[in-house]
mmCIF file of C-alpha atoms in Angstrom:
data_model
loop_
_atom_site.group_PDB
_atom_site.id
_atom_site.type_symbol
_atom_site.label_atom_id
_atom_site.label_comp_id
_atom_site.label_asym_id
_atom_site.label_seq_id
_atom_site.Cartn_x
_atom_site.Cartn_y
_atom_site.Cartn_z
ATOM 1 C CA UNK A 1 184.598 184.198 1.480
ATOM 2 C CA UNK A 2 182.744 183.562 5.007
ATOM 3 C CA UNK A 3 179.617 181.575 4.739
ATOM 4 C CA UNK A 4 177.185 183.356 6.567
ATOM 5 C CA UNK A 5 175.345 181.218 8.912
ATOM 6 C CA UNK A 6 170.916 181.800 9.617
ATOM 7 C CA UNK A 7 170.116 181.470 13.067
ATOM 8 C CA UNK A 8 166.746 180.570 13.710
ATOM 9 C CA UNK A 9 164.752 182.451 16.655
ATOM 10 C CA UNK A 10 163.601 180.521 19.241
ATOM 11 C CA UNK A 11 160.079 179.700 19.130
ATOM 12 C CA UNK A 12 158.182 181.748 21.729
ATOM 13 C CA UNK A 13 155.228 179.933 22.083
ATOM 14 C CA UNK A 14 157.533 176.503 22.597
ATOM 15 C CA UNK A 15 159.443 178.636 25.176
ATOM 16 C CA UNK A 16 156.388 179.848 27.482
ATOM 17 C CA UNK A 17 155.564 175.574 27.345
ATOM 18 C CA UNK A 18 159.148 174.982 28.757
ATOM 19 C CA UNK A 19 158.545 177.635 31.424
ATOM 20 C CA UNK A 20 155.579 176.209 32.819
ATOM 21 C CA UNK A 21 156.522 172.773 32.433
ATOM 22 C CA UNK A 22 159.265 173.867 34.635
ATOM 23 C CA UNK A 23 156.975 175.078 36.901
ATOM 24 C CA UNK A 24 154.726 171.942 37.063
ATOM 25 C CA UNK A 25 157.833 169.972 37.714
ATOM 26 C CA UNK A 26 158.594 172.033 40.489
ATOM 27 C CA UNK A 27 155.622 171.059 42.114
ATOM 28 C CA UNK A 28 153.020 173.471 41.471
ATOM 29 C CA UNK A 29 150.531 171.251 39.303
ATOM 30 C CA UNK A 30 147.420 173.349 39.424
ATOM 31 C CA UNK A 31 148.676 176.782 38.293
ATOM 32 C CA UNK A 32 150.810 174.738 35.535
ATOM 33 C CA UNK A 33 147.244 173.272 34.680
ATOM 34 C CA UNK A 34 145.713 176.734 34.784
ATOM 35 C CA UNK A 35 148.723 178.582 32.555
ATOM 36 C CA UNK A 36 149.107 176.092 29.971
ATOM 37 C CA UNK A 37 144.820 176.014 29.487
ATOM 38 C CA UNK A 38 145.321 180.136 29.248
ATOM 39 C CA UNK A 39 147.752 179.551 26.466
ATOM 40 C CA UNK A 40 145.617 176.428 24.707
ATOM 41 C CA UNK A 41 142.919 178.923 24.778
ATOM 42 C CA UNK A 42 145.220 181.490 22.951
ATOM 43 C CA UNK A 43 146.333 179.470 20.439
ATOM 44 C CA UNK A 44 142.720 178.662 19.256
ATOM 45 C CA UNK A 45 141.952 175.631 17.417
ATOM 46 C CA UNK A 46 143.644 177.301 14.533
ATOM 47 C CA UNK A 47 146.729 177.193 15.850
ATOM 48 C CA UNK A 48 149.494 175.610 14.934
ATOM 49 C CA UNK A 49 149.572 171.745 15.174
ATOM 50 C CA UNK A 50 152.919 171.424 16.599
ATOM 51 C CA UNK A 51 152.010 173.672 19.509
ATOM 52 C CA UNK A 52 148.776 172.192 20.465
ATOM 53 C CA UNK A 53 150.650 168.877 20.250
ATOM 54 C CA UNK A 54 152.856 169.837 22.832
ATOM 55 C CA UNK A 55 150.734 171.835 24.794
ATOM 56 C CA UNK A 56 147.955 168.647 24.965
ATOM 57 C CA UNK A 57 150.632 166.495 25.897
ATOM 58 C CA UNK A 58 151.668 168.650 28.714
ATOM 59 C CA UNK A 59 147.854 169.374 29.917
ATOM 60 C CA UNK A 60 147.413 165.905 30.367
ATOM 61 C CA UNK A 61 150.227 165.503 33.049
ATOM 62 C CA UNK A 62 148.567 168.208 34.461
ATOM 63 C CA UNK A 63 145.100 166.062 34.988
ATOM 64 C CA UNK A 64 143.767 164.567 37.952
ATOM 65 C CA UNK A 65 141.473 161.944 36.763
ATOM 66 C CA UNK A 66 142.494 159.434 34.451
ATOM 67 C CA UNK A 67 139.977 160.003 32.051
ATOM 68 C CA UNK A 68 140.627 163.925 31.673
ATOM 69 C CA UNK A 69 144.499 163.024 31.637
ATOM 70 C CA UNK A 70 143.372 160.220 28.543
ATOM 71 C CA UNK A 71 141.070 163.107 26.451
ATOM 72 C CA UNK A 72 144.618 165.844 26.061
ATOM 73 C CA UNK A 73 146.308 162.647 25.203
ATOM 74 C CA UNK A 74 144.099 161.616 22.277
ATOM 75 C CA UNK A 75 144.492 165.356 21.514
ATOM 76 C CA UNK A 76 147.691 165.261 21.378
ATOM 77 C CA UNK A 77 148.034 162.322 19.089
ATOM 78 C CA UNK A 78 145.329 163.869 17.076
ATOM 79 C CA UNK A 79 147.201 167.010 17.018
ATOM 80 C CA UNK A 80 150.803 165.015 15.930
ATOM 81 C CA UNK A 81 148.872 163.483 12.968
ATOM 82 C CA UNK A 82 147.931 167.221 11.711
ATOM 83 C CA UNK A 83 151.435 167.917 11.853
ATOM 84 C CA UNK A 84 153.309 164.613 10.309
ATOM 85 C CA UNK A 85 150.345 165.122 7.425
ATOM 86 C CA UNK A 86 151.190 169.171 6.950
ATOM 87 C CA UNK A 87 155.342 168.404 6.671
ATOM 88 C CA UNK A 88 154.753 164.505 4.769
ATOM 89 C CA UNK A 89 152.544 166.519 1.965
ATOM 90 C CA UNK A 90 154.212 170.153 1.708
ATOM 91 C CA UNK A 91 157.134 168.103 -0.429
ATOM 92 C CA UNK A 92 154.747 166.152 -2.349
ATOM 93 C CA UNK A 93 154.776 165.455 -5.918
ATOM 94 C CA UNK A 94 153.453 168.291 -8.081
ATOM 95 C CA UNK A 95 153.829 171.259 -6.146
ATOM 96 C CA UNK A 96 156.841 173.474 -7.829
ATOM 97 C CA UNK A 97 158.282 174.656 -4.367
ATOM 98 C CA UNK A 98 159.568 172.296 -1.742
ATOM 99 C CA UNK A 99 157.999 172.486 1.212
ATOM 100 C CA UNK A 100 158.968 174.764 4.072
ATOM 101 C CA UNK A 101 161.425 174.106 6.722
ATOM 102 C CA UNK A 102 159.413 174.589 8.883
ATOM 103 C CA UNK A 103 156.881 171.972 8.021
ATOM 104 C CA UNK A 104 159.327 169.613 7.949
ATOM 105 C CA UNK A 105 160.947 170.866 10.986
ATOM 106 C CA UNK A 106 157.385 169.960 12.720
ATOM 107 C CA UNK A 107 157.137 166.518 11.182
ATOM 108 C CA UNK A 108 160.848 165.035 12.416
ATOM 109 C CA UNK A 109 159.802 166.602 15.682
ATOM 110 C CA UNK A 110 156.410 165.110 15.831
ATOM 111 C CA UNK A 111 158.042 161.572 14.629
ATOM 112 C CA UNK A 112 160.533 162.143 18.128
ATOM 113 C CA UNK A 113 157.786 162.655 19.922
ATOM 114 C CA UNK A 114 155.367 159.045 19.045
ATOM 115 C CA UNK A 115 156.810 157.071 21.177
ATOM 116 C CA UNK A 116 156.315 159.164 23.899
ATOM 117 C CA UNK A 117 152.717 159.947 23.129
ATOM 118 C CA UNK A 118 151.743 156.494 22.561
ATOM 119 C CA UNK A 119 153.400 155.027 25.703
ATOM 120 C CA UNK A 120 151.517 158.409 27.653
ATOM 121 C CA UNK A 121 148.396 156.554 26.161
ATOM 122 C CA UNK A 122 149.306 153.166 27.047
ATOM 123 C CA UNK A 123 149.686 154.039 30.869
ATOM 124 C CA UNK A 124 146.365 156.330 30.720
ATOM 125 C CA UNK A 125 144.554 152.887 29.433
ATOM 126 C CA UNK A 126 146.325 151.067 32.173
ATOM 127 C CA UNK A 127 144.964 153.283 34.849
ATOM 128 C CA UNK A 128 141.854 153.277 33.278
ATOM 129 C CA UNK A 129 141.638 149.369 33.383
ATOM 130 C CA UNK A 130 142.021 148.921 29.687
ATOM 131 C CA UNK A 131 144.641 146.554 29.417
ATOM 132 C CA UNK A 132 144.016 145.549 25.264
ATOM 133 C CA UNK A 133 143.681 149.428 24.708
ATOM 134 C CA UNK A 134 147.317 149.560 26.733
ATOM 135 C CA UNK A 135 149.056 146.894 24.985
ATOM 136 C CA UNK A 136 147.912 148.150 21.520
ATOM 137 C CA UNK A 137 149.583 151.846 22.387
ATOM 138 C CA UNK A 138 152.400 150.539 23.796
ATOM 139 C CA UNK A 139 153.115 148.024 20.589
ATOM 140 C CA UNK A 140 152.786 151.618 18.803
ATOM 141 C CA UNK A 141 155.514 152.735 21.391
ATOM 142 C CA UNK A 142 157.668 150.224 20.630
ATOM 143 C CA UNK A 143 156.986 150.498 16.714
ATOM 144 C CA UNK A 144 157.631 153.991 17.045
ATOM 145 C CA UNK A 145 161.243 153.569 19.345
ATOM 146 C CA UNK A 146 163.518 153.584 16.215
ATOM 147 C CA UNK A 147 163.124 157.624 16.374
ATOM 148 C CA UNK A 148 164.320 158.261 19.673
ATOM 149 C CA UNK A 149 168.147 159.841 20.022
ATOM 150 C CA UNK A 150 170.629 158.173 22.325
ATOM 151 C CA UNK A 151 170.093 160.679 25.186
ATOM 152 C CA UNK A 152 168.035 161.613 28.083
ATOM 153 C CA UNK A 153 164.668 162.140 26.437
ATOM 154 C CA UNK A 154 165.100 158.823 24.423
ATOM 155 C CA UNK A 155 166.523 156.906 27.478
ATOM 156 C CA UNK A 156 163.216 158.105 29.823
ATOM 157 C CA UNK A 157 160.817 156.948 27.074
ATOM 158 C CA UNK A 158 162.330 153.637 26.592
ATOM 159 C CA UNK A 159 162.725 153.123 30.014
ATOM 160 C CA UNK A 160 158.578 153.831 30.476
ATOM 161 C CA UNK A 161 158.136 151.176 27.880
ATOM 162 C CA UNK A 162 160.150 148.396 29.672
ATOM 163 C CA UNK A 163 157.861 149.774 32.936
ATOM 164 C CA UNK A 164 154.553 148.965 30.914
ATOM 165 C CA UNK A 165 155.778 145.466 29.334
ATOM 166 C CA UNK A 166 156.608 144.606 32.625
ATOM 167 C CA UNK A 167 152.801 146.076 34.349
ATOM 168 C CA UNK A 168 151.019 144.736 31.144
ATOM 169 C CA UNK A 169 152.985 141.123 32.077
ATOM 170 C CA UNK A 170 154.986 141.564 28.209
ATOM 171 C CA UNK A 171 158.293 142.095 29.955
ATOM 172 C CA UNK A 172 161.303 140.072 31.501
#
């Protein structure tokens, strides 16, 4: 008997992110800004957690000033909080159903993405002159390390860690 396998659909809103990421990091920063501030409007601030995660953490490489960069990355963590909270509780104790995939789906994502949101934070501080504020995001970096995979995306974050230690005077 064949198993039968479940694809799952790609996730659209995830997918328009990628696209205009794409087009930020082909140089074209302000409409990038202006697409991805369309689609945070769209979502609403019911929307789900996951998305407005990603999509704050994307706005703020958008930014031009420091400070406006530093407010979508607070949002961002903010954001990742809602989401590790949603998938950590859905398969708490008591409730008769397990939570959803997709909950949990959204917290091992979110858990990827720490380090990277707390070392985003630690370099907005930096810029911003903050240097105790810095060190204390990037010690949450570090903490947080232990979740990134062995490949590109985990290799870039750790390699903007070493970058701060080594600005914040903590490195080699």
């Amino acid at each position: 008997m064949a198993e039968r396998q479940e694809q799952r659909a790609p996730d659209a809103v995830l997918t328009r992110i990628g696209q205009v990421v794409m087009l930020h990091h082909a140089g074209d920063r302000e409409e990038a800004r202006r697409r991805l501030l369309e689609l945070w409007t769209e979502l609403g601030a019911d929307g789900d957690p996951l998305h407005r995660c990603t999509l704050a953490h994307y706005l703020a490489d958008t930014q031009d000033d420091p400070s406006d960069e530093l407010a979508w990355d607070l949002r961002a963590l903010t954001e990742a909080e809602g989401v590790w909270s949603a998938g950590a509780s859905e398969g708490s104790e008591g409730s008769e159903e397990p939570g959803s995939a997709e909950g949990v789906e959204g917290a091992l994502a979110v858990r990827a993405l720490y380090p990277s949101l707390h070392v985003n934070l630690a370099a907005d501080y930096v810029k911003l002159g903050r240097a105790e504020a810095a060190r204390a995001h990037l010690r949450r970096a570090r903490g947080a390390a232990g979740a990134l995979g062995d490949d590109s995306y985990g290799d870039g974050v750790r390699a903007q860690i070493r970058r701060l230690e080594i600005c914040l005077g903590e490195g080699p």
